[in-house]
Amino acid sequence: VLRCRRIRSGRLDVDDLSIVASVVEAVRAAGAEQVWITGHADAFGSDTANEALSPRRANAVADALVRLGVAADNTVTRYIFTH
């Protein structure tokens, strides 16, 4: 589970990218065929804002994984937000 709690706008900071790089290493070591990424937003903020934030978070992580060498076809994103 990767929890990049600092993603407020769907952007990753340097610390988050370091975590994603570690995930890439683990994915390669395990020979994983797929990486599932779940974007989550909590109950803070409006439902509309959280519905938009969840996919931005997941897509930011997926994009970083791809930039670091994970094949795009091997990433699966989903989105969750809490009412």
Short mmCIF file of C-alpha atoms in Angstrom, two decimals:
data_model
loop_
_atom_site.label_atom_id
_atom_site.label_comp_id
_atom_site.label_asym_id
_atom_site.label_seq_id
_atom_site.Cartn_x
_atom_site.Cartn_y
_atom_site.Cartn_z
CA VAL A 1 0.00 0.00 0.00
CA LEU A 2 1.42 3.34 -1.06
CA ARG A 3 -0.03 6.24 0.89
CA CYS A 4 1.08 9.55 -0.56
CA ARG A 5 -0.85 11.71 1.88
CA ARG A 6 0.73 14.92 0.66
CA ILE A 7 -1.00 14.73 -2.71
CA ARG A 8 -3.44 17.61 -2.41
CA SER A 9 -3.77 18.49 -6.05
CA GLY A 10 -2.82 15.20 -7.64
CA ARG A 11 0.86 16.15 -7.85
CA LEU A 12 3.70 14.19 -6.34
CA ASP A 13 6.51 15.87 -4.42
CA VAL A 14 10.12 14.67 -4.13
CA ASP A 15 9.37 12.47 -1.11
CA ASP A 16 6.42 10.86 -2.90
CA LEU A 17 8.58 10.14 -5.97
CA SER A 18 11.11 8.45 -3.71
CA ILE A 19 8.36 6.18 -2.40
CA VAL A 20 7.19 5.42 -5.95
CA ALA A 21 10.77 4.57 -6.95
CA SER A 22 10.88 2.06 -4.09
CA VAL A 23 7.63 0.55 -5.35
CA VAL A 24 9.13 0.19 -8.84
CA GLU A 25 12.07 -1.70 -7.34
CA ALA A 26 9.69 -4.00 -5.45
CA VAL A 27 7.57 -4.57 -8.56
CA ARG A 28 10.65 -5.55 -10.55
CA ALA A 29 12.01 -7.79 -7.78
CA ALA A 30 8.68 -9.58 -7.45
CA GLY A 31 8.19 -9.92 -11.21
CA ALA A 32 4.71 -8.46 -10.81
CA GLU A 33 2.60 -8.45 -13.94
CA GLN A 34 0.23 -5.73 -12.78
CA VAL A 35 0.32 -2.82 -10.37
CA TRP A 36 -3.01 -1.73 -8.96
CA ILE A 37 -3.23 1.90 -7.88
CA THR A 38 -6.16 3.18 -5.83
CA GLY A 39 -6.71 6.92 -5.55
CA HIS A 40 -8.48 7.74 -2.29
CA ALA A 41 -10.01 10.88 -0.87
CA ASP A 42 -11.43 11.11 2.61
CA ALA A 43 -14.55 12.84 3.92
CA PHE A 44 -12.91 16.28 4.12
CA GLY A 45 -14.01 18.65 1.39
CA SER A 46 -17.02 18.38 -0.85
CA ASP A 47 -18.07 15.20 -2.61
CA THR A 48 -17.48 16.92 -5.94
CA ALA A 49 -13.94 17.90 -5.00
CA ASN A 50 -13.16 14.43 -3.63
CA GLU A 51 -14.57 12.67 -6.69
CA ALA A 52 -12.18 14.73 -8.82
CA LEU A 53 -9.23 14.31 -6.43
CA SER A 54 -9.31 10.50 -6.23
CA PRO A 55 -8.52 9.89 -9.92
CA ARG A 56 -5.92 12.68 -9.96
CA ARG A 57 -4.09 10.97 -7.13
CA ALA A 58 -4.21 7.53 -8.74
CA ASN A 59 -3.19 8.88 -12.14
CA ALA A 60 -0.29 10.84 -10.65
CA VAL A 61 1.11 7.67 -9.13
CA ALA A 62 0.47 5.63 -12.31
CA ASP A 63 2.23 8.29 -14.42
CA ALA A 64 5.22 8.26 -12.06
CA LEU A 65 5.40 4.46 -12.21
CA VAL A 66 5.44 4.61 -16.01
CA ARG A 67 8.13 7.33 -16.04
CA LEU A 68 10.23 5.07 -13.81
CA GLY A 69 9.91 2.07 -16.11
CA VAL A 70 6.70 0.19 -15.35
CA ALA A 71 4.82 -0.54 -18.58
CA ALA A 72 1.62 1.51 -18.83
CA ASP A 73 -0.30 -1.63 -19.81
CA ASN A 74 0.72 -3.12 -16.45
CA THR A 75 -0.92 -0.39 -14.37
CA VAL A 76 -4.55 -0.49 -13.27
CA THR A 77 -6.11 2.52 -11.57
CA ARG A 78 -9.28 2.81 -9.53
CA TYR A 79 -10.78 5.52 -7.38
CA ILE A 80 -12.44 5.65 -3.97
CA PHE A 81 -13.74 8.54 -1.94
CA THR A 82 -15.50 8.54 1.38
CA HIS A 83 -18.72 10.45 1.86
#
